[in-house]
Amino acid sequence: MSTAFASTDRLVVRRFRDEDVPAFAAYRSEPEVARYQSWTAPVPPVEARRLVTEFAAATEEMPGWFQYAVELRAEGVLIGDVAVCRDENGRRAELGFTLAPAYQGRGYATEAVRCVLNRLFDAGLHKVCAECDARNLASARLLDRLGFKREGLRREHTWLKNEWTDDMLFGLLARDWRVS
């Protein structure tokens, strides 16, 4: 069984595998990666193994969270992940993404998220949503680049890591994706 869902000249977007645990633990343990995320760095190896095992066993089409591994084709190494939470109705999903610091700023995250969006909209989704901490300008720029529309700002909405944070809300409709 192939673990690849999509690929580009530079990346493979695939299912997680056991051998991803060390790289996953490493980038998820970076303080700058965890800064705007729900987890706290470092991510212990035992927790990384539990998560990767859970990700590898998940079913892509089912409601709930599914995590795509992002592999750099040339090096064959895990460099990040894209998370999708499908609604029960099967027509809407929420999106998130994480990339190792050494690979940021090179267009890899945009490329990986584009692969996942193609997959979601080809499967018949009507809308994909995303939200990010308002201070996370790099993530907001990525969503803008991909055609997401800013739909709102929830002021001091999330209590995260001992502070209130503002959440920027984004949405992308299938009809807008098709024309981009």
mmCIF file of N, CA and C in Angstrom, residues 95-145:
data_model
loop_
_atom_site.group_PDB
_atom_site.id
_atom_site.type_symbol
_atom_site.label_atom_id
_atom_site.label_comp_id
_atom_site.label_asym_id
_atom_site.label_seq_id
_atom_site.Cartn_x
_atom_site.Cartn_y
_atom_site.Cartn_z
ATOM 1 N N LEU A 95 -8.146 23.630 8.582
ATOM 2 C CA LEU A 95 -6.793 23.328 8.132
ATOM 3 C C LEU A 95 -5.765 23.936 9.070
ATOM 4 N N GLY A 96 -4.673 23.221 9.280
ATOM 5 C CA GLY A 96 -3.529 23.740 10.016
ATOM 6 C C GLY A 96 -2.254 23.203 9.406
ATOM 7 N N PHE A 97 -1.122 23.822 9.708
ATOM 8 C CA PHE A 97 0.142 23.375 9.120
ATOM 9 C C PHE A 97 1.297 23.720 10.041
ATOM 10 N N THR A 98 2.336 22.897 9.972
ATOM 11 C CA THR A 98 3.534 23.060 10.781
ATOM 12 C C THR A 98 4.726 22.672 9.924
ATOM 13 N N LEU A 99 5.786 23.461 9.993
ATOM 14 C CA LEU A 99 6.984 23.176 9.207
ATOM 15 C C LEU A 99 8.223 23.385 10.064
ATOM 16 N N ALA A 100 9.202 22.495 9.916
ATOM 17 C CA ALA A 100 10.468 22.616 10.642
ATOM 18 C C ALA A 100 11.144 23.930 10.279
ATOM 19 N N PRO A 101 11.747 24.613 11.242
ATOM 20 C CA PRO A 101 12.365 25.925 10.977
ATOM 21 C C PRO A 101 13.387 25.917 9.841
ATOM 22 N N ALA A 102 14.157 24.867 9.710
ATOM 23 C CA ALA A 102 15.192 24.813 8.667
ATOM 24 C C ALA A 102 14.610 24.845 7.263
ATOM 25 N N TYR A 103 13.320 24.569 7.135
ATOM 26 C CA TYR A 103 12.686 24.494 5.814
ATOM 27 C C TYR A 103 11.679 25.621 5.573
ATOM 28 N N GLN A 104 11.570 26.535 6.522
ATOM 29 C CA GLN A 104 10.634 27.649 6.377
ATOM 30 C C GLN A 104 11.203 28.698 5.425
ATOM 31 N N GLY A 105 10.304 29.467 4.809
ATOM 32 C CA GLY A 105 10.724 30.554 3.950
ATOM 33 C C GLY A 105 11.158 30.143 2.554
ATOM 34 N N ARG A 106 10.873 28.901 2.158
ATOM 35 C CA ARG A 106 11.272 28.409 0.841
ATOM 36 C C ARG A 106 10.078 27.981 -0.016
ATOM 37 N N GLY A 107 8.872 28.240 0.472
ATOM 38 C CA GLY A 107 7.675 27.892 -0.277
ATOM 39 C C GLY A 107 7.185 26.472 -0.065
ATOM 40 N N TYR A 108 7.841 25.710 0.798
ATOM 41 C CA TYR A 108 7.427 24.322 1.022
ATOM 42 C C TYR A 108 6.048 24.233 1.655
ATOM 43 N N ALA A 109 5.780 25.078 2.648
ATOM 44 C CA ALA A 109 4.468 25.025 3.311
ATOM 45 C C ALA A 109 3.354 25.376 2.323
ATOM 46 N N THR A 110 3.568 26.402 1.509
ATOM 47 C CA THR A 110 2.570 26.778 0.513
ATOM 48 C C THR A 110 2.315 25.616 -0.446
ATOM 49 N N GLU A 111 3.381 24.985 -0.880
ATOM 50 C CA GLU A 111 3.291 23.852 -1.815
ATOM 51 C C GLU A 111 2.533 22.677 -1.192
ATOM 52 N N ALA A 112 2.852 22.361 0.053
ATOM 53 C CA ALA A 112 2.198 21.240 0.737
ATOM 54 C C ALA A 112 0.725 21.522 0.974
ATOM 55 N N VAL A 113 0.409 22.722 1.448
ATOM 56 C CA VAL A 113 -0.982 23.069 1.704
ATOM 57 C C VAL A 113 -1.764 23.079 0.389
ATOM 58 N N ARG A 114 -1.152 23.553 -0.688
ATOM 59 C CA ARG A 114 -1.823 23.534 -2.001
ATOM 60 C C ARG A 114 -2.176 22.097 -2.396
ATOM 61 N N CYS A 115 -1.262 21.155 -2.187
ATOM 62 C CA CYS A 115 -1.539 19.739 -2.485
ATOM 63 C C CYS A 115 -2.749 19.244 -1.697
ATOM 64 N N VAL A 116 -2.793 19.573 -0.413
ATOM 65 C CA VAL A 116 -3.893 19.119 0.440
ATOM 66 C C VAL A 116 -5.195 19.796 0.016
ATOM 67 N N LEU A 117 -5.154 21.085 -0.294
ATOM 68 C CA LEU A 117 -6.372 21.771 -0.751
ATOM 69 C C LEU A 117 -6.903 21.157 -2.039
ATOM 70 N N ASN A 118 -6.021 20.856 -2.981
ATOM 71 C CA ASN A 118 -6.464 20.185 -4.213
ATOM 72 C C ASN A 118 -7.186 18.895 -3.879
ATOM 73 N N ARG A 119 -6.626 18.135 -2.972
ATOM 74 C CA ARG A 119 -7.213 16.854 -2.573
ATOM 75 C C ARG A 119 -8.591 17.051 -1.938
ATOM 76 N N LEU A 120 -8.688 18.037 -1.054
ATOM 77 C CA LEU A 120 -9.959 18.287 -0.360
ATOM 78 C C LEU A 120 -11.045 18.762 -1.318
ATOM 79 N N PHE A 121 -10.711 19.717 -2.163
ATOM 80 C CA PHE A 121 -11.729 20.233 -3.079
ATOM 81 C C PHE A 121 -12.073 19.204 -4.160
ATOM 82 N N ASP A 122 -11.115 18.395 -4.585
ATOM 83 C CA ASP A 122 -11.421 17.313 -5.529
ATOM 84 C C ASP A 122 -12.361 16.285 -4.909
ATOM 85 N N ALA A 123 -12.324 16.166 -3.573
ATOM 86 C CA ALA A 123 -13.196 15.222 -2.869
ATOM 87 C C ALA A 123 -14.588 15.808 -2.617
ATOM 88 N N GLY A 124 -14.827 17.039 -3.075
ATOM 89 C CA GLY A 124 -16.155 17.609 -2.972
ATOM 90 C C GLY A 124 -16.396 18.547 -1.812
ATOM 91 N N LEU A 125 -15.354 18.946 -1.099
ATOM 92 C CA LEU A 125 -15.579 19.889 -0.017
ATOM 93 C C LEU A 125 -16.037 21.234 -0.566
ATOM 94 N N HIS A 126 -16.889 21.894 0.200
ATOM 95 C CA HIS A 126 -17.416 23.213 -0.173
ATOM 96 C C HIS A 126 -16.520 24.331 0.354
ATOM 97 N N LYS A 127 -15.969 24.142 1.572
ATOM 98 C CA LYS A 127 -15.204 25.213 2.203
ATOM 99 C C LYS A 127 -14.115 24.636 3.093
ATOM 100 N N VAL A 128 -12.978 25.319 3.100
ATOM 101 C CA VAL A 128 -11.896 25.014 4.020
ATOM 102 C C VAL A 128 -11.617 26.270 4.830
ATOM 103 N N CYS A 129 -11.569 26.112 6.141
ATOM 104 C CA CYS A 129 -11.340 27.227 7.061
ATOM 105 C C CYS A 129 -9.973 27.081 7.716
ATOM 106 N N ALA A 130 -9.469 28.181 8.199
ATOM 107 C CA ALA A 130 -8.221 28.170 8.967
ATOM 108 C C ALA A 130 -8.283 29.323 9.949
ATOM 109 N N GLU A 131 -7.561 29.180 11.031
ATOM 110 C CA GLU A 131 -7.413 30.288 11.961
ATOM 111 C C GLU A 131 -5.988 30.293 12.463
ATOM 112 N N CYS A 132 -5.519 31.478 12.808
ATOM 113 C CA CYS A 132 -4.175 31.546 13.374
ATOM 114 C C CYS A 132 -4.103 32.702 14.360
ATOM 115 N N ASP A 133 -3.152 32.601 15.245
ATOM 116 C CA ASP A 133 -2.862 33.669 16.182
ATOM 117 C C ASP A 133 -2.572 34.923 15.349
ATOM 118 N N ALA A 134 -3.144 36.037 15.720
ATOM 119 C CA ALA A 134 -2.987 37.269 14.944
ATOM 120 C C ALA A 134 -1.533 37.730 14.860
ATOM 121 N N ARG A 135 -0.695 37.270 15.758
ATOM 122 C CA ARG A 135 0.729 37.630 15.713
ATOM 123 C C ARG A 135 1.515 36.766 14.737
ATOM 124 N N ASN A 136 0.909 35.686 14.269
ATOM 125 C CA ASN A 136 1.588 34.747 13.379
ATOM 126 C C ASN A 136 1.440 35.222 11.927
ATOM 127 N N LEU A 137 2.189 36.235 11.595
ATOM 128 C CA LEU A 137 2.061 36.881 10.288
ATOM 129 C C LEU A 137 2.488 35.972 9.144
ATOM 130 N N ALA A 138 3.451 35.089 9.369
ATOM 131 C CA ALA A 138 3.886 34.177 8.307
ATOM 132 C C ALA A 138 2.748 33.247 7.896
ATOM 133 N N SER A 139 2.014 32.720 8.865
ATOM 134 C CA SER A 139 0.879 31.850 8.538
ATOM 135 C C SER A 139 -0.222 32.624 7.839
ATOM 136 N N ALA A 140 -0.491 33.840 8.293
ATOM 137 C CA ALA A 140 -1.519 34.665 7.648
ATOM 138 C C ALA A 140 -1.136 34.963 6.207
ATOM 139 N N ARG A 141 0.144 35.264 5.945
ATOM 140 C CA ARG A 141 0.592 35.527 4.570
ATOM 141 C C ARG A 141 0.447 34.280 3.700
ATOM 142 N N LEU A 142 0.744 33.104 4.249
ATOM 143 C CA LEU A 142 0.595 31.866 3.485
ATOM 144 C C LEU A 142 -0.870 31.677 3.080
ATOM 145 N N LEU A 143 -1.779 31.872 4.009
ATOM 146 C CA LEU A 143 -3.204 31.717 3.714
ATOM 147 C C LEU A 143 -3.648 32.743 2.671
ATOM 148 N N ASP A 144 -3.181 33.972 2.789
ATOM 149 C CA ASP A 144 -3.485 35.000 1.782
ATOM 150 C C ASP A 144 -2.991 34.570 0.404
ATOM 151 N N ARG A 145 -1.753 34.066 0.336
ATOM 152 C CA ARG A 145 -1.164 33.622 -0.940
ATOM 153 C C ARG A 145 -1.998 32.551 -1.613
#
